[in-house]
Structures are given as structure tokens and as C-alpha cells.
Amino acid sequence: MNKKITLFNTYIHTSAFKNVKSVLDSGFLSEGKLVKEFEKELSEKLGLTNPVAVNSGTSALHLALVLAGVGPGDEVILPSQTFIATGLAVLYVGAKPVFADIEYDTGNIDPKDIKRKITKKTKAIIPVHWNGYPCDLDEINKIAKGHKLIVIEDAARALGATYKGKPIGSLSHFTCFSFQAIKHLTTGDGGAICSKNLLDAKKSKTLRWFGINREKAKPSLLGERIFNISEIGYKYHLNDYAAAFGSANLENFKKRIAKRQRFAAMYKKALGKIPGIQLFKEDNYCKSAYFLFGLHVERRNNFIRALKDKGIPTTIDTFGLNHHKVFSKYKTNLPVNKKFNETQINLPVHDGLTEKKIKYIIDIIKKGW
Ligand SMILES: *Cc1c(COP(=O)(O)O)cnc(C)c1O
């Protein structure tokens, strides 16, 4: 192995260098026409619905909750098995996070437990596509409709995934993406909020920039914008140099996702029958974007050590939000999540790897642990 195997990669397309340089040369760095272009490409190339670019996935989640009208006294149902940002966004709006259990064989929120956790105070559900594998969105949206709840997908790890042939980012009321450095598509840092409702998309554009409506606030004779904001806005917009970077990385995005899917298929084929390993379940109508390749393994510490000795990084990634002090006051009863976290482990599957390296990882695992 010539190059080290890493858990993640930060992909920078060769054309990003000239794209970003021309933005720097122009001297216009803030949000402008390149952000608009990037948004247009996200919808045309990836089928996202009304994407509005922001400066992070966390900002996208926060905006979605604001737009959903979630506030103090409200409850939001989400899995504990996620990155802290999902839960923090709920705290930003002063609502109460209610953790639902997950499915043992996907790591995704269990719709049956969502139903059990709904109360009169519930306002929204945040399904998280754990490691890029789509949640049961038909079922979750059906539950939401029946109880008049808003679905906000945390798709930070699922850009490029599909559910029943449709892209994630086109299915629920809101979908939030992250373009952070190690996510599938990076802009350095960035994100997007997709809204089924065009009015919400328009509001996102206003709220991402202090609550100023740029379309309406035309510059005066002196070139200053005249505005009078009517609600609390945020400083969440994306910059043009980040958008230029994102557009460059979109050029071969689908190819790179296909590469991850090929690597995952290699893992599935080779590891499925090894004693001590249980692969996650994948329905044929869900296509994962594979942020990582998750599986269950017996004698996990031995497994981690055996791979580490051969230069292969693995990660447990998270034990869940309820393990963090800030969330500890929210009582949880998550038996499946607890069991999930006793054996789950993740292998690298990013497109910076090669078939040769995946074969090497498989061979090492086959040797035992
Ligand atoms: C990365 C990530 C986020 C946060 O995205 P940022 O762009 O870093 O703010 C939210 N949720 C999940 C599941 C993530 O993996």
C-alpha cells in the first residue's frame, strides 16, 4: 500500500482551483451569482427541490426548524443515533428533543417508535439518514401527515442517495444537506435547505441573510440597500468562492457516488458470510450514498485493533446524543439503540480509495480478529 488508508477524504476537483481563483481575482467574495448558479446545478444535476445554499448543515437544520414554526414548548422527535448538530438545532429554537429508537439493522429511526413518542406537543420529526442510507420516508411522511407534523430530513450524509428512485432532497417538507469538508460534496463548509413549498424556499433566502429580502431591497441611488426587516434573520448565507468550489465538485459527483456504491458492493459480497459479522439490511428500493460502511461485529475491540495494526482506520462514530451532558436531562428509553451501539462499527468507503485498497481491507478482515 503506497498511500495511507484514511477514514474520510476531502475531495477537491481540479477545476476548483481555477474556479475559486477567478472569484478571488474578481474581488467579489460574498453571496452573488455563483451561489445562484450552484443552487441551479444542485436542482438540475441532482434533482433537489428548491435548494437554498447556506453556510453549514447545522444552519440548514436551524432554519428548517424556524420555518416549521418550532419553538419553546414544542417537541421534536429525532434519533439519538446522529451527530450532535441535529440535536443542537432543536435546542437553538428552544424546543424539547424527544429521542426515538432506531432499527438495529440500519441505524435509522424506527417509525414504530416515532408513533409511540408523539404527544400533543410534537411539532416536527427529524429523520436522519444514518451514513447515507435512506430512512423509511413513505412511512414517516404518512405518520407526519396523520398528525400534522413537519418532516425535516437530516440528509447531511445522504446527498446522492435515492428512495424508490427519487433523490433524497425531493421527498419531505424540508431536507437539509451538509457540504462540510468530509461530506460527499464539499464547499469547505456549507449546506443547503430544500423545501417542497416554494414560499418556504423564498423565506429561507430572506432568513439566511439577516431577514433582508434581496429581491425587494433594491439599491438606492447611492447604491445602498434600503430595507426594513420584519423578523429575526441570520447570517447563514454561502459565499461565492464556496459556491465556485461546490460547482467544480459537482462536475463528477455522480461518478464518485457510483464508486462508493461499487466499493460497498465489494464489502457486502465478501463480508456477508463471515462468522462474527452481520451486515446492515438494505432494501432494493433504497440506494445509500455510503458516508461510511456500517456493520455489526462481534468482539469489536479485537476487530478495531486487528485492522488498526494493518493501517486500516475504523470508527464507532457516535454512541448517540443521550451520552452528551447537554442532552442528559431528556429522559430516554432506547433499548435497540443501546444494543446497536454494542456491536456497530464503520469501515471507510470513500471515493479516494481504490478497488485494491478495498480488497486489502477485506483480506485483512478475512484473516480474523
Ligand atoms: C455533518 C453533519 C451535520 C452538520 O453539518 P455541518 O455542515 O457540519 O454543520 C448534521 N448532521 C449530520 C448527521 C452530520 O453528519
mmCIF file of C-alpha atoms and ligand atoms in Angstrom:
data_model
loop_
_atom_site.group_PDB
_atom_site.id
_atom_site.type_symbol
_atom_site.label_atom_id
_atom_site.label_comp_id
_atom_site.label_asym_id
_atom_site.label_seq_id
_atom_site.Cartn_x
_atom_site.Cartn_y
_atom_site.Cartn_z
ATOM 1 C CA MET A 1 0.000 0.000 0.000
ATOM 2 C CA ASN A 2 1.632 3.196 -1.100
ATOM 3 C CA LYS A 3 -0.800 5.777 0.274
ATOM 4 C CA LYS A 4 -2.285 5.621 3.764
ATOM 5 C CA ILE A 5 -5.873 4.464 4.079
ATOM 6 C CA THR A 6 -7.927 7.253 5.636
ATOM 7 C CA LEU A 7 -11.400 7.105 7.123
ATOM 8 C CA PHE A 8 -12.639 10.074 5.078
ATOM 9 C CA ASN A 9 -11.452 12.199 2.182
ATOM 10 C CA THR A 10 -11.823 15.838 1.283
ATOM 11 C CA TYR A 11 -12.478 15.890 -2.427
ATOM 12 C CA ILE A 12 -11.247 18.857 -4.435
ATOM 13 C CA HIS A 13 -11.897 18.678 -8.165
ATOM 14 C CA THR A 14 -9.028 20.017 -10.293
ATOM 15 C CA SER A 15 -11.244 22.765 -11.739
ATOM 16 C CA ALA A 16 -11.956 24.057 -8.222
ATOM 17 C CA PHE A 17 -8.576 25.777 -8.200
ATOM 18 C CA LYS A 18 -9.253 27.928 -11.248
ATOM 19 C CA ASN A 19 -12.920 28.465 -10.314
ATOM 20 C CA VAL A 20 -12.043 29.750 -6.865
ATOM 21 C CA LYS A 21 -9.101 31.772 -8.163
ATOM 22 C CA SER A 22 -11.312 33.669 -10.566
ATOM 23 C CA VAL A 23 -13.652 34.560 -7.680
ATOM 24 C CA LEU A 24 -10.691 35.804 -5.651
ATOM 25 C CA ASP A 25 -9.427 37.725 -8.673
ATOM 26 C CA SER A 26 -12.811 39.382 -9.094
ATOM 27 C CA GLY A 27 -12.728 40.676 -5.519
ATOM 28 C CA PHE A 28 -16.412 39.853 -5.071
ATOM 29 C CA LEU A 29 -16.438 37.139 -2.424
ATOM 30 C CA SER A 30 -19.809 37.235 -0.756
ATOM 31 C CA GLU A 31 -23.113 35.753 -1.913
ATOM 32 C CA GLY A 32 -23.747 36.580 -5.549
ATOM 33 C CA LYS A 33 -24.421 34.995 -8.895
ATOM 34 C CA LEU A 34 -22.252 31.921 -8.276
ATOM 35 C CA VAL A 35 -24.415 30.908 -5.308
ATOM 36 C CA LYS A 36 -27.452 31.154 -7.592
ATOM 37 C CA GLU A 37 -25.666 29.054 -10.214
ATOM 38 C CA PHE A 38 -24.651 26.454 -7.646
ATOM 39 C CA GLU A 39 -28.265 26.186 -6.450
ATOM 40 C CA LYS A 40 -29.460 25.808 -10.030
ATOM 41 C CA GLU A 41 -26.946 22.998 -10.599
ATOM 42 C CA LEU A 42 -27.990 21.242 -7.394
ATOM 43 C CA SER A 43 -31.541 21.067 -8.656
ATOM 44 C CA GLU A 44 -30.733 20.318 -12.296
ATOM 45 C CA LYS A 45 -27.961 17.769 -11.777
ATOM 46 C CA LEU A 46 -29.119 16.092 -8.559
ATOM 47 C CA GLY A 47 -32.864 16.676 -8.627
ATOM 48 C CA LEU A 48 -33.025 18.604 -5.351
ATOM 49 C CA THR A 49 -36.220 20.575 -4.793
ATOM 50 C CA ASN A 50 -35.740 24.341 -4.379
ATOM 51 C CA PRO A 51 -32.284 24.126 -2.789
ATOM 52 C CA VAL A 52 -31.167 27.241 -0.913
ATOM 53 C CA ALA A 53 -27.449 27.282 -0.117
ATOM 54 C CA VAL A 54 -26.323 28.182 3.391
ATOM 55 C CA ASN A 55 -23.050 28.160 5.315
ATOM 56 C CA SER A 56 -23.487 24.776 7.053
ATOM 57 C CA GLY A 57 -25.722 21.777 7.514
ATOM 58 C CA THR A 58 -26.360 22.917 11.064
ATOM 59 C CA SER A 59 -27.604 26.303 9.785
ATOM 60 C CA ALA A 60 -29.890 24.459 7.357
ATOM 61 C CA LEU A 61 -31.390 22.416 10.211
ATOM 62 C CA HIS A 62 -31.851 25.529 12.341
ATOM 63 C CA LEU A 63 -33.563 27.418 9.500
ATOM 64 C CA ALA A 64 -35.858 24.471 8.777
ATOM 65 C CA LEU A 65 -36.973 24.391 12.412
ATOM 66 C CA VAL A 66 -37.545 28.173 12.385
ATOM 67 C CA LEU A 67 -39.559 27.906 9.159
ATOM 68 C CA ALA A 68 -41.540 24.995 10.598
ATOM 69 C CA GLY A 69 -42.518 27.341 13.418
ATOM 70 C CA VAL A 70 -40.944 25.165 16.105
ATOM 71 C CA GLY A 71 -40.254 26.971 19.376
ATOM 72 C CA PRO A 72 -40.339 26.767 23.164
ATOM 73 C CA GLY A 73 -42.921 24.321 24.469
ATOM 74 C CA ASP A 74 -42.772 22.213 21.290
ATOM 75 C CA GLU A 75 -41.354 18.729 20.975
ATOM 76 C CA VAL A 76 -39.272 17.422 18.091
ATOM 77 C CA ILE A 77 -38.772 13.701 17.529
ATOM 78 C CA LEU A 78 -35.319 12.635 16.331
ATOM 79 C CA PRO A 79 -32.965 9.697 16.744
ATOM 80 C CA SER A 80 -30.220 9.779 19.332
ATOM 81 C CA GLN A 81 -28.006 7.998 16.803
ATOM 82 C CA THR A 82 -26.800 11.081 14.957
ATOM 83 C CA PHE A 83 -24.182 13.817 15.009
ATOM 84 C CA ILE A 84 -24.691 16.418 17.774
ATOM 85 C CA ALA A 85 -25.733 19.111 15.261
ATOM 86 C CA THR A 86 -29.164 17.513 14.799
ATOM 87 C CA GLY A 87 -29.946 17.797 18.496
ATOM 88 C CA LEU A 88 -28.309 21.198 18.930
ATOM 89 C CA ALA A 89 -30.541 22.714 16.236
ATOM 90 C CA VAL A 90 -33.568 21.623 18.272
ATOM 91 C CA LEU A 91 -32.091 23.335 21.343
ATOM 92 C CA TYR A 92 -31.378 26.534 19.334
ATOM 93 C CA VAL A 93 -35.128 27.060 18.838
ATOM 94 C CA GLY A 94 -35.852 26.271 22.498
ATOM 95 C CA ALA A 95 -37.788 23.084 21.752
ATOM 96 C CA LYS A 96 -37.518 19.755 23.540
ATOM 97 C CA PRO A 97 -35.690 16.913 21.758
ATOM 98 C CA VAL A 98 -37.538 13.609 22.101
ATOM 99 C CA PHE A 99 -35.349 10.689 21.127
ATOM 100 C CA ALA A 100 -36.900 7.806 19.236
ATOM 101 C CA ASP A 101 -35.334 4.380 18.970
ATOM 102 C CA ILE A 102 -33.675 3.082 15.819
ATOM 103 C CA GLU A 103 -33.749 -0.072 13.705
ATOM 104 C CA TYR A 104 -30.972 -2.476 14.660
ATOM 105 C CA ASP A 105 -30.116 -3.364 11.084
ATOM 106 C CA THR A 106 -29.909 0.138 9.560
ATOM 107 C CA GLY A 107 -29.216 2.598 12.378
ATOM 108 C CA ASN A 108 -32.159 4.679 11.134
ATOM 109 C CA ILE A 109 -35.069 5.988 13.212
ATOM 110 C CA ASP A 110 -37.804 3.392 13.750
ATOM 111 C CA PRO A 111 -41.198 4.666 12.507
ATOM 112 C CA LYS A 112 -42.961 2.474 15.082
ATOM 113 C CA ASP A 113 -41.182 4.301 17.899
ATOM 114 C CA ILE A 114 -41.930 7.692 16.293
ATOM 115 C CA LYS A 115 -45.626 6.822 16.661
ATOM 116 C CA ARG A 116 -45.144 5.939 20.321
ATOM 117 C CA LYS A 117 -43.324 9.206 21.055
ATOM 118 C CA ILE A 118 -45.882 11.575 19.504
ATOM 119 C CA THR A 119 -47.684 13.819 22.020
ATOM 120 C CA LYS A 120 -49.888 16.890 21.715
ATOM 121 C CA LYS A 121 -46.720 18.986 21.832
ATOM 122 C CA THR A 122 -44.976 17.291 18.917
ATOM 123 C CA LYS A 123 -44.359 19.694 16.033
ATOM 124 C CA ALA A 124 -41.744 18.034 13.829
ATOM 125 C CA ILE A 125 -39.839 14.845 13.094
ATOM 126 C CA ILE A 126 -36.182 14.825 12.054
ATOM 127 C CA PRO A 127 -35.266 11.509 10.430
ATOM 128 C CA VAL A 128 -31.512 11.160 9.935
ATOM 129 C CA HIS A 129 -30.281 9.042 7.034
ATOM 130 C CA TRP A 130 -27.615 7.305 9.044
ATOM 131 C CA ASN A 131 -24.446 7.085 6.971
ATOM 132 C CA GLY A 132 -26.400 7.906 3.855
ATOM 133 C CA TYR A 133 -28.932 5.063 3.890
ATOM 134 C CA PRO A 134 -32.463 6.445 3.421
ATOM 135 C CA CYS A 135 -34.981 6.185 6.260
ATOM 136 C CA ASP A 136 -38.416 4.725 5.606
ATOM 137 C CA LEU A 137 -39.696 8.020 4.205
ATOM 138 C CA ASP A 138 -43.092 6.862 2.945
ATOM 139 C CA GLU A 139 -43.959 5.557 6.379
ATOM 140 C CA ILE A 140 -42.526 8.599 8.205
ATOM 141 C CA ASN A 141 -44.321 11.076 5.943
ATOM 142 C CA LYS A 142 -47.554 9.113 6.367
ATOM 143 C CA ILE A 143 -47.259 9.329 10.155
ATOM 144 C CA ALA A 144 -46.425 13.041 9.905
ATOM 145 C CA LYS A 145 -49.425 13.729 7.688
ATOM 146 C CA GLY A 146 -51.758 11.905 10.043
ATOM 147 C CA HIS A 147 -50.605 14.014 12.985
ATOM 148 C CA LYS A 148 -49.990 17.296 11.082
ATOM 149 C CA LEU A 149 -46.266 17.217 11.797
ATOM 150 C CA ILE A 150 -43.495 18.634 9.647
ATOM 151 C CA VAL A 151 -40.738 16.317 8.436
ATOM 152 C CA ILE A 152 -37.230 17.785 8.321
ATOM 153 C CA GLU A 153 -34.775 15.266 6.902
ATOM 154 C CA ASP A 154 -31.214 15.474 8.180
ATOM 155 C CA ALA A 155 -29.582 14.366 4.945
ATOM 156 C CA ALA A 156 -26.118 15.647 5.858
ATOM 157 C CA ARG A 157 -24.754 12.198 4.952
ATOM 158 C CA ALA A 158 -27.156 11.358 2.154
ATOM 159 C CA LEU A 159 -26.500 13.607 -0.839
ATOM 160 C CA GLY A 160 -26.764 11.306 -3.841
ATOM 161 C CA ALA A 161 -28.936 8.704 -2.107
ATOM 162 C CA THR A 162 -32.294 7.706 -3.575
ATOM 163 C CA TYR A 163 -35.566 6.386 -2.163
ATOM 164 C CA LYS A 164 -37.853 4.476 -4.560
ATOM 165 C CA GLY A 165 -35.996 6.027 -7.483
ATOM 166 C CA LYS A 166 -36.331 9.613 -6.217
ATOM 167 C CA PRO A 167 -33.419 11.664 -4.928
ATOM 168 C CA ILE A 168 -33.174 12.465 -1.242
ATOM 169 C CA GLY A 169 -33.871 16.194 -1.222
ATOM 170 C CA SER A 170 -37.145 15.914 -3.139
ATOM 171 C CA LEU A 171 -39.382 13.975 -0.777
ATOM 172 C CA SER A 172 -40.231 15.672 2.519
ATOM 173 C CA HIS A 173 -41.300 19.153 3.597
ATOM 174 C CA PHE A 174 -37.675 20.080 4.331
ATOM 175 C CA THR A 175 -34.370 18.330 3.603
ATOM 176 C CA CYS A 176 -31.059 19.582 4.970
ATOM 177 C CA PHE A 177 -27.649 18.836 3.468
ATOM 178 C CA SER A 178 -24.103 19.499 4.643
ATOM 179 C CA PHE A 179 -21.185 20.473 2.401
ATOM 180 C CA GLN A 180 -18.653 20.260 5.223
ATOM 181 C CA ALA A 181 -15.089 19.195 4.374
ATOM 182 C CA ILE A 182 -15.556 15.414 4.690
ATOM 183 C CA LYS A 183 -19.090 15.183 3.338
ATOM 184 C CA HIS A 184 -19.784 13.760 -0.148
ATOM 185 C CA LEU A 185 -19.836 17.184 -1.791
ATOM 186 C CA THR A 186 -17.802 19.836 -0.065
ATOM 187 C CA THR A 187 -17.647 23.600 -0.388
ATOM 188 C CA GLY A 188 -15.182 23.763 2.519
ATOM 189 C CA ASP A 189 -18.109 24.404 4.791
ATOM 190 C CA GLY A 190 -21.646 24.845 3.586
ATOM 191 C CA GLY A 191 -25.065 23.331 3.352
ATOM 192 C CA ALA A 192 -28.446 23.535 1.699
ATOM 193 C CA ILE A 193 -32.053 23.546 2.749
ATOM 194 C CA CYS A 194 -34.545 22.077 0.286
ATOM 195 C CA SER A 195 -38.226 22.958 0.603
ATOM 196 C CA LYS A 196 -41.183 21.321 -1.139
ATOM 197 C CA ASN A 197 -43.063 24.570 -0.654
ATOM 198 C CA LEU A 198 -41.783 27.446 -2.815
ATOM 199 C CA LEU A 199 -42.766 30.017 -0.202
ATOM 200 C CA ASP A 200 -40.529 28.298 2.357
ATOM 201 C CA ALA A 201 -37.665 28.404 -0.149
ATOM 202 C CA LYS A 202 -38.194 32.133 -0.618
ATOM 203 C CA LYS A 203 -38.295 32.648 3.137
ATOM 204 C CA SER A 204 -35.074 30.640 3.514
ATOM 205 C CA LYS A 205 -33.357 33.116 1.196
ATOM 206 C CA THR A 206 -34.512 36.029 3.324
ATOM 207 C CA LEU A 207 -33.682 34.391 6.652
ATOM 208 C CA ARG A 208 -30.199 33.298 5.573
ATOM 209 C CA TRP A 209 -29.290 36.974 5.092
ATOM 210 C CA PHE A 210 -30.392 38.820 8.254
ATOM 211 C CA GLY A 211 -34.060 38.721 7.217
ATOM 212 C CA ILE A 212 -33.379 41.095 4.330
ATOM 213 C CA ASN A 213 -35.287 40.319 1.159
ATOM 214 C CA ARG A 214 -32.645 40.935 -1.518
ATOM 215 C CA GLU A 215 -35.157 40.875 -4.368
ATOM 216 C CA LYS A 216 -37.202 43.625 -2.777
ATOM 217 C CA ALA A 217 -34.411 45.620 -1.169
ATOM 218 C CA LYS A 218 -33.113 47.231 -4.348
ATOM 219 C CA PRO A 219 -30.130 49.539 -4.010
ATOM 220 C CA SER A 220 -30.884 53.265 -3.765
ATOM 221 C CA LEU A 221 -29.330 55.938 -5.991
ATOM 222 C CA LEU A 222 -26.357 55.944 -3.658
ATOM 223 C CA GLY A 223 -26.007 52.192 -4.083
ATOM 224 C CA GLU A 224 -27.131 51.378 -0.556
ATOM 225 C CA ARG A 225 -29.818 48.850 0.059
ATOM 226 C CA ILE A 226 -32.946 50.165 1.705
ATOM 227 C CA PHE A 227 -34.524 47.611 3.935
ATOM 228 C CA ASN A 228 -36.797 47.242 6.902
ATOM 229 C CA ILE A 229 -36.670 43.772 8.369
ATOM 230 C CA SER A 230 -39.799 42.302 9.923
ATOM 231 C CA GLU A 231 -38.421 39.185 11.583
ATOM 232 C CA ILE A 232 -35.247 37.788 13.088
ATOM 233 C CA GLY A 233 -32.860 36.735 10.354
ATOM 234 C CA TYR A 234 -29.497 35.002 10.459
ATOM 235 C CA LYS A 235 -26.039 35.292 8.943
ATOM 236 C CA TYR A 236 -26.229 31.919 7.226
ATOM 237 C CA HIS A 237 -25.592 32.606 3.542
ATOM 238 C CA LEU A 238 -22.960 30.831 1.431
ATOM 239 C CA ASN A 239 -20.122 32.765 -0.223
ATOM 240 C CA ASP A 240 -19.407 32.869 -3.947
ATOM 241 C CA TYR A 241 -15.951 31.300 -3.602
ATOM 242 C CA ALA A 242 -17.502 28.391 -1.709
ATOM 243 C CA ALA A 243 -20.184 28.068 -4.389
ATOM 244 C CA ALA A 244 -17.490 28.062 -7.096
ATOM 245 C CA PHE A 245 -15.780 25.218 -5.232
ATOM 246 C CA GLY A 246 -19.091 23.356 -4.925
ATOM 247 C CA SER A 247 -19.878 23.728 -8.625
ATOM 248 C CA ALA A 248 -16.472 22.267 -9.502
ATOM 249 C CA ASN A 249 -17.080 19.296 -7.229
ATOM 250 C CA LEU A 250 -20.484 18.710 -8.833
ATOM 251 C CA GLU A 251 -18.845 18.009 -12.187
ATOM 252 C CA ASN A 252 -18.158 14.340 -11.459
ATOM 253 C CA PHE A 253 -20.312 13.926 -8.357
ATOM 254 C CA LYS A 254 -22.468 11.085 -9.667
ATOM 255 C CA LYS A 255 -19.416 9.123 -10.747
ATOM 256 C CA ARG A 256 -17.934 9.459 -7.286
ATOM 257 C CA ILE A 257 -21.131 8.251 -5.610
ATOM 258 C CA ALA A 258 -21.207 5.294 -8.003
ATOM 259 C CA LYS A 259 -17.637 4.494 -6.959
ATOM 260 C CA ARG A 260 -18.640 4.413 -3.279
ATOM 261 C CA GLN A 261 -21.549 2.156 -4.183
ATOM 262 C CA ARG A 262 -19.186 -0.184 -6.025
ATOM 263 C CA PHE A 263 -16.877 -0.359 -3.027
ATOM 264 C CA ALA A 264 -19.855 -1.062 -0.745
ATOM 265 C CA ALA A 265 -20.964 -3.870 -3.062
ATOM 266 C CA MET A 266 -17.485 -5.396 -2.754
ATOM 267 C CA TYR A 267 -17.729 -5.297 1.043
ATOM 268 C CA LYS A 268 -21.220 -6.807 1.013
ATOM 269 C CA LYS A 269 -20.223 -9.630 -1.294
ATOM 270 C CA ALA A 270 -17.071 -10.504 0.633
ATOM 271 C CA LEU A 271 -18.109 -9.970 4.252
ATOM 272 C CA GLY A 272 -21.683 -11.269 4.235
ATOM 273 C CA LYS A 273 -20.844 -14.823 5.180
ATOM 274 C CA ILE A 274 -18.010 -14.256 7.620
ATOM 275 C CA PRO A 275 -18.837 -15.570 11.103
ATOM 276 C CA GLY A 276 -19.000 -12.723 13.631
ATOM 277 C CA ILE A 277 -20.160 -10.172 11.080
ATOM 278 C CA GLN A 278 -23.719 -9.062 10.459
ATOM 279 C CA LEU A 279 -24.244 -6.719 7.545
ATOM 280 C CA PHE A 280 -26.867 -3.982 7.693
ATOM 281 C CA LYS A 281 -30.115 -4.568 5.853
ATOM 282 C CA GLU A 282 -30.636 -2.758 2.580
ATOM 283 C CA ASP A 283 -33.923 -2.711 0.697
ATOM 284 C CA ASN A 284 -33.594 -2.714 -3.053
ATOM 285 C CA TYR A 285 -35.677 0.493 -3.304
ATOM 286 C CA CYS A 286 -33.164 2.420 -1.186
ATOM 287 C CA LYS A 287 -29.788 3.414 -2.617
ATOM 288 C CA SER A 288 -27.344 4.605 0.014
ATOM 289 C CA ALA A 289 -24.810 7.370 -0.555
ATOM 290 C CA TYR A 290 -22.427 5.499 1.832
ATOM 291 C CA PHE A 291 -20.825 8.127 4.010
ATOM 292 C CA LEU A 292 -19.278 5.171 5.834
ATOM 293 C CA PHE A 293 -19.868 1.419 5.544
ATOM 294 C CA GLY A 294 -21.553 0.294 8.760
ATOM 295 C CA LEU A 295 -21.911 -3.264 10.046
ATOM 296 C CA HIS A 296 -22.205 -5.231 13.284
ATOM 297 C CA VAL A 297 -19.232 -7.157 14.524
ATOM 298 C CA GLU A 298 -18.564 -9.498 17.439
ATOM 299 C CA ARG A 299 -15.551 -8.840 19.677
ATOM 300 C CA ARG A 300 -15.435 -5.267 18.391
ATOM 301 C CA ASN A 301 -12.343 -4.137 20.268
ATOM 302 C CA ASN A 302 -10.336 -7.000 18.794
ATOM 303 C CA PHE A 303 -11.669 -6.136 15.350
ATOM 304 C CA ILE A 304 -10.680 -2.470 15.720
ATOM 305 C CA ARG A 305 -7.182 -3.440 16.906
ATOM 306 C CA ALA A 306 -6.626 -6.052 14.207
ATOM 307 C CA LEU A 307 -7.456 -3.541 11.488
ATOM 308 C CA LYS A 308 -5.555 -0.700 13.110
ATOM 309 C CA ASP A 309 -2.426 -2.886 13.248
ATOM 310 C CA LYS A 310 -2.647 -3.167 9.465
ATOM 311 C CA GLY A 311 -3.153 0.537 8.883
ATOM 312 C CA ILE A 312 -6.919 0.419 8.465
ATOM 313 C CA PRO A 313 -8.918 3.023 10.397
ATOM 314 C CA THR A 314 -12.418 2.239 11.626
ATOM 315 C CA THR A 315 -14.871 4.275 13.673
ATOM 316 C CA ILE A 316 -17.771 3.772 16.046
ATOM 317 C CA ASP A 317 -18.559 7.394 15.121
ATOM 318 C CA THR A 318 -21.141 8.019 17.818
ATOM 319 C CA PHE A 319 -22.715 6.400 20.827
ATOM 320 C CA GLY A 320 -25.691 8.712 20.493
ATOM 321 C CA LEU A 321 -26.745 12.144 21.678
ATOM 322 C CA ASN A 322 -28.064 10.898 25.014
ATOM 323 C CA HIS A 323 -24.441 10.295 26.029
ATOM 324 C CA HIS A 324 -23.752 14.043 25.961
ATOM 325 C CA LYS A 325 -24.268 16.149 29.067
ATOM 326 C CA VAL A 326 -26.345 18.820 27.286
ATOM 327 C CA PHE A 327 -28.911 16.213 26.347
ATOM 328 C CA SER A 328 -28.799 14.186 29.555
ATOM 329 C CA LYS A 329 -31.860 15.858 31.100
ATOM 330 C CA TYR A 330 -34.053 14.441 28.337
ATOM 331 C CA LYS A 331 -35.004 11.005 29.552
ATOM 332 C CA THR A 332 -34.611 8.245 27.036
ATOM 333 C CA ASN A 333 -35.552 4.633 26.703
ATOM 334 C CA LEU A 334 -33.746 3.320 23.668
ATOM 335 C CA PRO A 335 -33.151 -0.420 24.041
ATOM 336 C CA VAL A 336 -32.410 -1.083 20.371
ATOM 337 C CA ASN A 337 -30.063 1.891 20.081
ATOM 338 C CA LYS A 338 -28.208 0.587 23.129
ATOM 339 C CA LYS A 339 -27.850 -2.855 21.586
ATOM 340 C CA PHE A 340 -26.865 -1.304 18.232
ATOM 341 C CA ASN A 341 -24.023 0.546 19.887
ATOM 342 C CA GLU A 342 -22.566 -2.570 21.444
ATOM 343 C CA THR A 343 -21.523 -4.023 18.091
ATOM 344 C CA GLN A 344 -21.729 -1.374 15.334
ATOM 345 C CA ILE A 345 -18.548 -0.343 13.531
ATOM 346 C CA ASN A 346 -17.835 1.595 10.343
ATOM 347 C CA LEU A 347 -15.318 0.952 7.576
ATOM 348 C CA PRO A 348 -14.034 3.586 5.145
ATOM 349 C CA VAL A 349 -15.784 3.548 1.759
ATOM 350 C CA HIS A 350 -14.964 6.985 0.302
ATOM 351 C CA ASP A 351 -14.076 7.591 -3.319
ATOM 352 C CA GLY A 352 -10.465 8.464 -2.511
ATOM 353 C CA LEU A 353 -9.885 4.720 -2.056
ATOM 354 C CA THR A 354 -9.224 2.178 -4.791
ATOM 355 C CA GLU A 355 -10.517 -1.335 -5.503
ATOM 356 C CA LYS A 356 -7.084 -2.591 -4.498
ATOM 357 C CA LYS A 357 -7.366 -0.959 -1.088
ATOM 358 C CA ILE A 358 -10.888 -2.277 -0.525
ATOM 359 C CA LYS A 359 -9.608 -5.767 -1.416
ATOM 360 C CA TYR A 360 -6.777 -5.296 1.065
ATOM 361 C CA ILE A 361 -9.252 -4.309 3.829
ATOM 362 C CA ILE A 362 -11.391 -7.345 3.001
ATOM 363 C CA ASP A 363 -8.376 -9.674 3.085
ATOM 364 C CA ILE A 364 -7.325 -8.388 6.490
ATOM 365 C CA ILE A 365 -10.840 -8.890 7.869
ATOM 366 C CA LYS A 366 -10.921 -12.409 6.402
ATOM 367 C CA LYS A 367 -7.790 -13.275 8.344
ATOM 368 C CA GLY A 368 -9.842 -12.919 11.527
ATOM 369 C CA TRP A 369 -9.680 -10.850 14.722
HETATM 370 C C1 LIG B 1 -22.128 16.725 9.281
HETATM 371 C C2 LIG B 1 -23.452 16.530 9.895
HETATM 372 C C3 LIG B 1 -24.258 17.597 10.313
HETATM 373 C C4 LIG B 1 -23.767 19.016 10.371
HETATM 374 O O1 LIG B 1 -23.344 19.551 9.195
HETATM 375 P P1 LIG B 1 -22.332 20.812 9.228
HETATM 376 O O2 LIG B 1 -22.258 21.218 7.801
HETATM 377 O O3 LIG B 1 -21.042 20.338 9.786
HETATM 378 O O4 LIG B 1 -22.970 21.855 10.083
HETATM 379 C C5 LIG B 1 -25.536 17.328 10.763
HETATM 380 N N1 LIG B 1 -25.997 16.072 10.848
HETATM 381 C C6 LIG B 1 -25.256 15.013 10.490
HETATM 382 C C7 LIG B 1 -25.836 13.638 10.588
HETATM 383 C C8 LIG B 1 -23.954 15.198 10.024
HETATM 384 O O5 LIG B 1 -23.209 14.132 9.686
#
